[in-house]
XYZ file of N, CA and C in Angstrom:
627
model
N 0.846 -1.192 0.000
C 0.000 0.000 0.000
C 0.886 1.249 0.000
N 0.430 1.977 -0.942
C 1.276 3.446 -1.202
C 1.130 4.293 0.412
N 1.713 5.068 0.389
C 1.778 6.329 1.190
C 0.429 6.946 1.343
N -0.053 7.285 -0.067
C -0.953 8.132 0.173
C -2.246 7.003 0.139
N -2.693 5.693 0.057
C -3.735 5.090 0.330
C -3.649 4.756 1.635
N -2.323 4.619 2.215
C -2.632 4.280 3.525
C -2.886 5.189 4.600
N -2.565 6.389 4.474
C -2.561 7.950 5.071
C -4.781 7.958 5.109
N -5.261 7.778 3.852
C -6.630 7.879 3.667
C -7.117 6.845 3.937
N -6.618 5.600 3.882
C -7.355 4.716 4.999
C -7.103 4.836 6.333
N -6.238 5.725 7.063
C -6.458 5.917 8.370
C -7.397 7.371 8.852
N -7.705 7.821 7.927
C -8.158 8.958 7.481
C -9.470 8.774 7.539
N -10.127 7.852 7.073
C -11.772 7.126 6.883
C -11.877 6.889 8.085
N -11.101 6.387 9.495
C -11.437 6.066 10.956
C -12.070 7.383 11.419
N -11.600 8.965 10.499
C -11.841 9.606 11.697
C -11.071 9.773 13.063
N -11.915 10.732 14.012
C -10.909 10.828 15.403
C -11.767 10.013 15.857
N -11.236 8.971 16.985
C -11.997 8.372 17.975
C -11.013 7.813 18.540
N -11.068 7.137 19.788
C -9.892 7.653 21.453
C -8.849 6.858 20.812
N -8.669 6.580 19.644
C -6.978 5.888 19.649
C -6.158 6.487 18.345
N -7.228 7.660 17.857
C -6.775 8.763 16.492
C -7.149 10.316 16.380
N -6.194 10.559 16.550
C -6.476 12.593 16.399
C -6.050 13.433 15.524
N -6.358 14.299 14.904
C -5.516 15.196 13.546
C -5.512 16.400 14.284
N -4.512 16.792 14.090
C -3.621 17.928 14.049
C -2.783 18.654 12.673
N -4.265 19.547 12.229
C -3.582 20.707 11.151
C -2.348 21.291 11.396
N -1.867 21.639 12.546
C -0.296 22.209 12.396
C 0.309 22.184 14.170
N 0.933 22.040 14.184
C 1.787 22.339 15.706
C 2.136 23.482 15.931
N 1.403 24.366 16.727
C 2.012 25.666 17.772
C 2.194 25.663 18.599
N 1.745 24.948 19.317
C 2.231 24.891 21.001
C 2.658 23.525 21.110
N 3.745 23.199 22.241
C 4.174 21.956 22.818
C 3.737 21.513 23.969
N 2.973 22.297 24.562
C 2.448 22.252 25.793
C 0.788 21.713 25.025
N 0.109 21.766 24.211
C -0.746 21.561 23.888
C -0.783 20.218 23.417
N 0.183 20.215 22.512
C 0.028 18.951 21.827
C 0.553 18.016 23.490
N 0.803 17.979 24.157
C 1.491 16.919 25.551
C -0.050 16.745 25.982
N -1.014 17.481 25.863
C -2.397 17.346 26.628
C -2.982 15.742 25.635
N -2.345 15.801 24.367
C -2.821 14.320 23.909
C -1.701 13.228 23.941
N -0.738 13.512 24.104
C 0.186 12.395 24.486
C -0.127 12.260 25.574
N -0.357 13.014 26.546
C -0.781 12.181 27.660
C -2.226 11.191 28.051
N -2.693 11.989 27.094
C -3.781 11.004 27.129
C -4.052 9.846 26.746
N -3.335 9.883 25.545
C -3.181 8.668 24.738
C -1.929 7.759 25.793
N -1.333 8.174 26.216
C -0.593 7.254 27.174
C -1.489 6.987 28.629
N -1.901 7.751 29.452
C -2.428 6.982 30.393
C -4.470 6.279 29.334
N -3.995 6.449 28.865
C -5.528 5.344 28.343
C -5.364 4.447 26.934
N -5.293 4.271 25.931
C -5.175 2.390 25.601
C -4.059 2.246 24.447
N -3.459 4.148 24.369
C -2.225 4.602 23.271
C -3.037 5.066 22.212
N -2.096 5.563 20.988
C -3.374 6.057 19.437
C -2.041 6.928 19.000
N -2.538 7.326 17.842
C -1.849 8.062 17.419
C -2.693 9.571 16.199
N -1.444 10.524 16.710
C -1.590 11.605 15.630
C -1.205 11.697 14.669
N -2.270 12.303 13.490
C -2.125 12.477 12.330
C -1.613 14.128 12.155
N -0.623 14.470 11.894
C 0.101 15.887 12.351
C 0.233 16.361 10.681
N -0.151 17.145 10.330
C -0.893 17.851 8.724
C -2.162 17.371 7.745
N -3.127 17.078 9.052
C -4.335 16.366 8.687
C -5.285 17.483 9.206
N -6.230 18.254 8.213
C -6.951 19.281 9.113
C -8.629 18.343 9.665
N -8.944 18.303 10.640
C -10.393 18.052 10.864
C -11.080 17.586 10.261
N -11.294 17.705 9.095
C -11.855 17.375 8.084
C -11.733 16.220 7.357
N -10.177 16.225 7.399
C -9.832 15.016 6.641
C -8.731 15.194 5.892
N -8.304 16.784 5.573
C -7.620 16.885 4.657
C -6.330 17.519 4.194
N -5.584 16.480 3.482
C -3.928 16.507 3.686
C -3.576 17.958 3.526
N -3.018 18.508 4.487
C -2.623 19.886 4.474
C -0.634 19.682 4.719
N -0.871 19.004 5.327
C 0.842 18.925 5.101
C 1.616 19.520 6.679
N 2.661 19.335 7.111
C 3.525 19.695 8.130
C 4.705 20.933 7.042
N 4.101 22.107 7.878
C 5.101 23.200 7.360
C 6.734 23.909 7.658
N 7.019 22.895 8.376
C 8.241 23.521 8.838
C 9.173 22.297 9.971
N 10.442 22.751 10.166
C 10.949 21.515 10.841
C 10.649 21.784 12.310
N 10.327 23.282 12.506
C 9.704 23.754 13.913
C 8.736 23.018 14.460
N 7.769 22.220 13.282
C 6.628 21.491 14.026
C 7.010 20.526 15.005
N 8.273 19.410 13.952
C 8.972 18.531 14.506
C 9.312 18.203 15.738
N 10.241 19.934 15.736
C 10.729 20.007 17.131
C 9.863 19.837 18.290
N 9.110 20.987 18.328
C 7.829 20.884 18.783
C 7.028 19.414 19.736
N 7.078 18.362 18.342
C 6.157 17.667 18.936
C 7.465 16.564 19.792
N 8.854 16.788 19.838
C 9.816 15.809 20.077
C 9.326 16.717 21.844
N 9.534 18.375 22.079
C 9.159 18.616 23.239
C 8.004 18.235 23.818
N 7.123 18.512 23.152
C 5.929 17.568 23.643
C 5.677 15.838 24.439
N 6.358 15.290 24.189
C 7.057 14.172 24.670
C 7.865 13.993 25.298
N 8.780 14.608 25.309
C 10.184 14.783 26.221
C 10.443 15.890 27.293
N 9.995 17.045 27.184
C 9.947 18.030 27.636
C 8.477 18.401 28.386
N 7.884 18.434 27.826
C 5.850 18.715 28.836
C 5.295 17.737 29.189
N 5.878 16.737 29.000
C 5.118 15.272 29.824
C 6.163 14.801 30.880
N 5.536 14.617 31.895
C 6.382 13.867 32.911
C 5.526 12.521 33.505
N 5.994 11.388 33.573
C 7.460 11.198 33.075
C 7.309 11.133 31.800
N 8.499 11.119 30.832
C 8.537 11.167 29.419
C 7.530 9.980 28.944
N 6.975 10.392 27.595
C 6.177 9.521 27.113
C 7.434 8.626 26.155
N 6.709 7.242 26.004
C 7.675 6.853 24.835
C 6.473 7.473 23.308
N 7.058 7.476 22.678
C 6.919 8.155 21.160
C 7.618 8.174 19.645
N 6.805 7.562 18.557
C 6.829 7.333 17.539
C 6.895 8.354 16.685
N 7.651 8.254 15.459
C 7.439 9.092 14.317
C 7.865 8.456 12.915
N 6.606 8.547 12.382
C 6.839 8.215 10.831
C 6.386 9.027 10.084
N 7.324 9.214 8.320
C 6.728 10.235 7.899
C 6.447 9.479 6.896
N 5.131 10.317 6.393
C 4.244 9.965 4.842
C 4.466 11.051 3.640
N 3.882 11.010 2.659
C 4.533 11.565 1.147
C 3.111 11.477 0.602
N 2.117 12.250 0.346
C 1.039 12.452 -0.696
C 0.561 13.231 -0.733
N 0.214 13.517 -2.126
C -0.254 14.840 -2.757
C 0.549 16.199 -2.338
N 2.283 15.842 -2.286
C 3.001 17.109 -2.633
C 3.177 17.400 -1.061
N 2.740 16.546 -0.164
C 2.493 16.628 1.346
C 3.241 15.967 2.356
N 3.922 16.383 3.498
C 4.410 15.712 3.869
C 3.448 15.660 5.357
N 2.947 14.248 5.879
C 2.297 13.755 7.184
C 3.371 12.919 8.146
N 3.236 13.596 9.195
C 3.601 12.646 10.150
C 3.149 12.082 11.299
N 2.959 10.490 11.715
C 2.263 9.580 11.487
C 2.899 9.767 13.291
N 2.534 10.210 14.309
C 2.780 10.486 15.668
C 2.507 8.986 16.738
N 3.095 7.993 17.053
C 2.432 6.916 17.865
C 2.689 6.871 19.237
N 2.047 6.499 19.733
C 1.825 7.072 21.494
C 1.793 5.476 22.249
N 2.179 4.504 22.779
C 1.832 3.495 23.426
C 1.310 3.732 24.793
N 0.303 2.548 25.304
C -0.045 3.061 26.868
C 1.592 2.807 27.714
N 1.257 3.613 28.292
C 2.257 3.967 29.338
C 3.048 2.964 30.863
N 3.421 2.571 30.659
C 3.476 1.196 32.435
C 3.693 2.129 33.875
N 3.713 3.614 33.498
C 4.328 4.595 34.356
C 3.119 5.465 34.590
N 1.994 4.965 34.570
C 0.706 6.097 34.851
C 1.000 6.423 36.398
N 0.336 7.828 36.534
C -0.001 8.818 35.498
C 1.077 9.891 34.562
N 0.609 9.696 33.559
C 2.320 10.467 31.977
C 0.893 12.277 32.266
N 1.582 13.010 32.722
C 0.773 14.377 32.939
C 1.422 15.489 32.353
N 0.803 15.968 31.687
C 1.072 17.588 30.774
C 1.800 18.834 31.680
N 2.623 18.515 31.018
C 2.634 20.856 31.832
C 1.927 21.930 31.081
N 1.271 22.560 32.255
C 0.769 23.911 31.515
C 2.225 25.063 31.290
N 0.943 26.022 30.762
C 1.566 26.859 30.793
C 2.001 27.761 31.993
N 1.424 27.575 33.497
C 1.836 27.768 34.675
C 3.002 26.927 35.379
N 3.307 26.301 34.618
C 4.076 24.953 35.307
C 3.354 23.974 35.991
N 2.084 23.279 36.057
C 1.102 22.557 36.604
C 1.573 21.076 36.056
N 0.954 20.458 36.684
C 1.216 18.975 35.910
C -0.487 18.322 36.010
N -0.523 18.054 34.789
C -2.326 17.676 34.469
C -1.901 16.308 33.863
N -2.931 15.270 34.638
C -3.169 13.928 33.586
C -4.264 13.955 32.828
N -4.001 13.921 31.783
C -5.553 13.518 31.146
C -5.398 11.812 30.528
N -6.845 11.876 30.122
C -7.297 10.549 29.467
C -8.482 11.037 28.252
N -8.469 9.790 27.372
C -8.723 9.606 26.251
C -10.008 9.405 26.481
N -11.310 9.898 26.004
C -12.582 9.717 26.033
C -12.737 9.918 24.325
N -13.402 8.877 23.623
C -13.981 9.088 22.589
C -12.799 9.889 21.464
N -12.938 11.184 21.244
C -12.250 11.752 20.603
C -11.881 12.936 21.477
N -12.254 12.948 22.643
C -11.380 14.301 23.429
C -10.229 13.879 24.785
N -9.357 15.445 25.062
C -8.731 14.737 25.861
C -9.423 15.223 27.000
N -9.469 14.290 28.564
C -10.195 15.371 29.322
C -9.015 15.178 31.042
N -9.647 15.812 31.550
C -8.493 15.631 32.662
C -9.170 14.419 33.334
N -8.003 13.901 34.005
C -8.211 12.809 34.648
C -8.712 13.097 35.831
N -10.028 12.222 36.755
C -10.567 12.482 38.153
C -9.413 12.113 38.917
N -9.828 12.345 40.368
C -8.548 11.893 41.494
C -9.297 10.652 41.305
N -10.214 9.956 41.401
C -10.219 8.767 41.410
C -9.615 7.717 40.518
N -8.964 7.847 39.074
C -8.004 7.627 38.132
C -6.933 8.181 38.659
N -6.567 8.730 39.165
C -5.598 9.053 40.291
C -4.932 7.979 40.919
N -5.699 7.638 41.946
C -5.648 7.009 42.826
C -5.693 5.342 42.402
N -6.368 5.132 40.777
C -6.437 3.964 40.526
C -4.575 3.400 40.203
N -4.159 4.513 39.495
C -2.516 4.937 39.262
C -1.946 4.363 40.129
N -1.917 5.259 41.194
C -1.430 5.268 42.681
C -1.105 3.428 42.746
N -2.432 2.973 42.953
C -2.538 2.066 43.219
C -1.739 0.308 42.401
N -2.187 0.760 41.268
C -1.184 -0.050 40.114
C 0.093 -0.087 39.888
N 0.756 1.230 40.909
C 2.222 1.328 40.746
C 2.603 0.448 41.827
N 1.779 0.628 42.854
C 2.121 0.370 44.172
C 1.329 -1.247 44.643
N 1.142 -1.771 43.144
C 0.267 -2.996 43.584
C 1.533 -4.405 44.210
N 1.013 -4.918 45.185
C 1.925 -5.836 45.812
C 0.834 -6.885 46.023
N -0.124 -7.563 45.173
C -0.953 -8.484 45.582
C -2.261 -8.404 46.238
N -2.664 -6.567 46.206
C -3.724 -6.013 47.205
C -4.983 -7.407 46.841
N -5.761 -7.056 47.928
C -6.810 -7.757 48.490
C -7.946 -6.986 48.496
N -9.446 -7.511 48.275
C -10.248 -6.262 48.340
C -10.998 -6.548 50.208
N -11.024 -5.961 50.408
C -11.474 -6.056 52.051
C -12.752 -5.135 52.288
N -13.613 -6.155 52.704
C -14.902 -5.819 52.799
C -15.207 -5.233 54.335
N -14.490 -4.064 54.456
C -14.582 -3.038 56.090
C -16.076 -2.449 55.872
N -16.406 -1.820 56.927
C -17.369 -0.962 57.246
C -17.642 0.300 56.400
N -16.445 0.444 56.484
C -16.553 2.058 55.484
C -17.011 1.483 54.214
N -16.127 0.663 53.722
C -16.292 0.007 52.017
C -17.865 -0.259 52.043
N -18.594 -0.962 53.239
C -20.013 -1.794 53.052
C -21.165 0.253 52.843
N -20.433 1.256 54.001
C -20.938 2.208 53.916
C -20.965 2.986 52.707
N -19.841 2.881 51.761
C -19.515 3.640 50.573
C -20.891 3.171 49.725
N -20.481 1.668 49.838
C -21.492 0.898 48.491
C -22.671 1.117 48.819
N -23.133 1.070 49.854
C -24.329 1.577 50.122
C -25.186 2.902 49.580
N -23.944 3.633 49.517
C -24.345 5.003 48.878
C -24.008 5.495 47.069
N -23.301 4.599 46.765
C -23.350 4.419 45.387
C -24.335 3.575 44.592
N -25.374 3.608 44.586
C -26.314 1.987 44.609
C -26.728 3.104 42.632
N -26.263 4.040 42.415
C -26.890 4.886 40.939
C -25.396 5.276 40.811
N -25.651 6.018 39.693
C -24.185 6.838 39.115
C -24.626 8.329 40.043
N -23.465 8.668 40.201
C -23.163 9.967 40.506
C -22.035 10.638 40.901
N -21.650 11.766 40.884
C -20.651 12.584 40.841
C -19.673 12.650 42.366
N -18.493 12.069 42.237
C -17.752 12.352 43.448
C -17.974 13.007 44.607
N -18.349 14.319 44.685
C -18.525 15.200 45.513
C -19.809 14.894 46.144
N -20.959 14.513 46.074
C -22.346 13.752 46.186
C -21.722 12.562 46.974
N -21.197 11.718 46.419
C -20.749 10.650 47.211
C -19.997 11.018 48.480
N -19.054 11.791 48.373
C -19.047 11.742 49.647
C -19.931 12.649 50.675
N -20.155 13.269 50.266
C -21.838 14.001 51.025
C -22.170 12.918 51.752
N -22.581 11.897 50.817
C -23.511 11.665 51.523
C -23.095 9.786 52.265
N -22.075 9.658 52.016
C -21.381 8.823 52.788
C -20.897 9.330 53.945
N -20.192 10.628 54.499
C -19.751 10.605 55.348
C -18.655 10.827 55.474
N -18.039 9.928 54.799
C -16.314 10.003 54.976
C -15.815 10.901 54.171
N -14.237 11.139 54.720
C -13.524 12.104 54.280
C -13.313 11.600 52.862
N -13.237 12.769 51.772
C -12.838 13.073 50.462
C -11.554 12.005 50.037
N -10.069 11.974 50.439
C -9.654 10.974 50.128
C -9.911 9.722 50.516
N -10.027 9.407 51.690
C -10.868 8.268 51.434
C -11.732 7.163 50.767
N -12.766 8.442 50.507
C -13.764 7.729 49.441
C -13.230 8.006 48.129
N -11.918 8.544 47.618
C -11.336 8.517 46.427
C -10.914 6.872 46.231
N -9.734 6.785 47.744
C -9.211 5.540 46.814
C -9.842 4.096 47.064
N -11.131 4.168 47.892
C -11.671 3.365 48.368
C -12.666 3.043 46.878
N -13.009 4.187 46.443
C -14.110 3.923 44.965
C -12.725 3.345 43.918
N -11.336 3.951 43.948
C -10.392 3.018 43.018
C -10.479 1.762 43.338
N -10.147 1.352 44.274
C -10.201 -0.050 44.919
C -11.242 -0.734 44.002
N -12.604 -0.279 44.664
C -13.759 -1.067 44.037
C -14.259 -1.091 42.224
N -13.431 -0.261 41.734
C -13.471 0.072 40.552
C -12.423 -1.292 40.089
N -11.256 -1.220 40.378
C -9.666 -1.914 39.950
C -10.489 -3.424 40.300
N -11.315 -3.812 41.522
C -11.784 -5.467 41.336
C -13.298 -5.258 40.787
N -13.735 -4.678 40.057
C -14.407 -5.136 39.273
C -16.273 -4.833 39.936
N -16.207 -4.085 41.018
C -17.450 -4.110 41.741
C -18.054 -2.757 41.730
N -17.174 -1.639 40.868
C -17.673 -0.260 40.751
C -16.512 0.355 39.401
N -17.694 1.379 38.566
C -17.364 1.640 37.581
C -17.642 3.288 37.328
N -17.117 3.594 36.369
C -16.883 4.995 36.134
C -17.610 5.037 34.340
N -18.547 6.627 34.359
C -18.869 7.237 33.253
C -18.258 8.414 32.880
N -18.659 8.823 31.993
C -18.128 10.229 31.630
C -19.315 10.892 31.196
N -20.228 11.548 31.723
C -21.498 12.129 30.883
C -21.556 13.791 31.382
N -22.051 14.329 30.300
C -22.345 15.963 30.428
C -21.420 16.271 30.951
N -19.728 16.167 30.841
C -18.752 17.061 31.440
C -18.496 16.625 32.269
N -19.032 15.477 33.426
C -18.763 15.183 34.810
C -18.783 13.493 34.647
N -17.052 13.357 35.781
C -17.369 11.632 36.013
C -18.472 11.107 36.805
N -18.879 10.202 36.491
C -19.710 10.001 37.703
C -19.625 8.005 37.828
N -19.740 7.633 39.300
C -19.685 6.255 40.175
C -20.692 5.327 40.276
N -20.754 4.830 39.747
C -21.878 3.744 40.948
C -21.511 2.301 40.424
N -22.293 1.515 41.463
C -21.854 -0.039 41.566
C -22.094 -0.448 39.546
N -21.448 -1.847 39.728
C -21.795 -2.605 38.635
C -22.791 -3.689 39.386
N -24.125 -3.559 38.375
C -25.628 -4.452 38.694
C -25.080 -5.246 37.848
């Protein structure tokens, strides 16, 4: 397969959480908001002189390059690992950006304040990561064989998650302190007994029926 059929068969996918286009690179701090995402959630890659649309516009300069090498190396901590291949059609040059998931979650952006943000991959956007993906992190780095332990608090949490709803609600109305019921909902999330949405802008919890 030529260059340019295979560029437009990845092109026909569209964006969706494991493909994104990027008409041109200006910021490095921007473009790190999707490497990181694409690293803490299942990897993907950018199409870098692909406008929205679909259509081959081309990478204008070796500045982009640079750019997206800082983006990876420089605004993500810890460094992402990162791919680059380049394509050739229609007088165009694309480059073909690949992102793998990460074994080092959470891989988090710098702003432009100096902040460090994780995001994750929803659909086709990047969005920031909850503390409860946080804490699921936390937990996967630091896994030594955990156990799920059915305490009081845990029987009290579930009790109050019995629908979906938004972090801050939960702990309302559980009781317990804010971290707490962060890594206590990771816990129950990581074995399989509570799950996470993404709807209207907000995560939201509740058991798996």
């Amino acid at each position: 397969m030529d260059d340019r059929r295979y560029l437009l068969s990845l092109i026909s996918e569209g964006e969706h959480q494991q493909q994104d286009f990027k008409y041109k690179v200006t910021d490095a701090r921007k473009l790190a908001r999707s490497v990181s995402a694409f690293a803490n959630t299942d990897g993907g890659r950018l199409l870098i002189g692909v406008r929205d649309d679909g259509h081959l516009s081309g990478v204008r300069s070796e500045e982009e390059i640079y750019m997206m090498h800082q983006a990876a190396y420089k605004f993500c901590t810890p460094e992402a690992s990162i791919k680059f291949e380049t394509y050739h059609a229609e007088g165009r040059t694309i480059v073909v950006t690949t992102v793998p998931p990460s074994t080092r979650k959470p891989v988090c952006a710098i702003d432009e304040e100096g902040r460090r943000r994780a995001y994750i991959r929803i659909a086709d956007e990047n969005i920031v990561a909850s503390p409860v993906h946080l804490a699921i992190w936390r937990e996967q780095q630091a896994d030594c064989g955990a156990m799920m332990t059915y305490t009081d608090d845990v029987r009290k949490l579930m009790d109050v998650i019995d629908e979906q709803q938004p972090l801050g609600k939960i702990v309302r109305r559980s009781g317990l302190p804010r971290r707490q019921v962060t890594t206590l909902l990771a816990r129950l999330i990581r074995f399989g007994v509570s799950r996470w949405q993404y709807v209207d802008g907000q995560f939201l919890f509740g058991l798996i029926v």
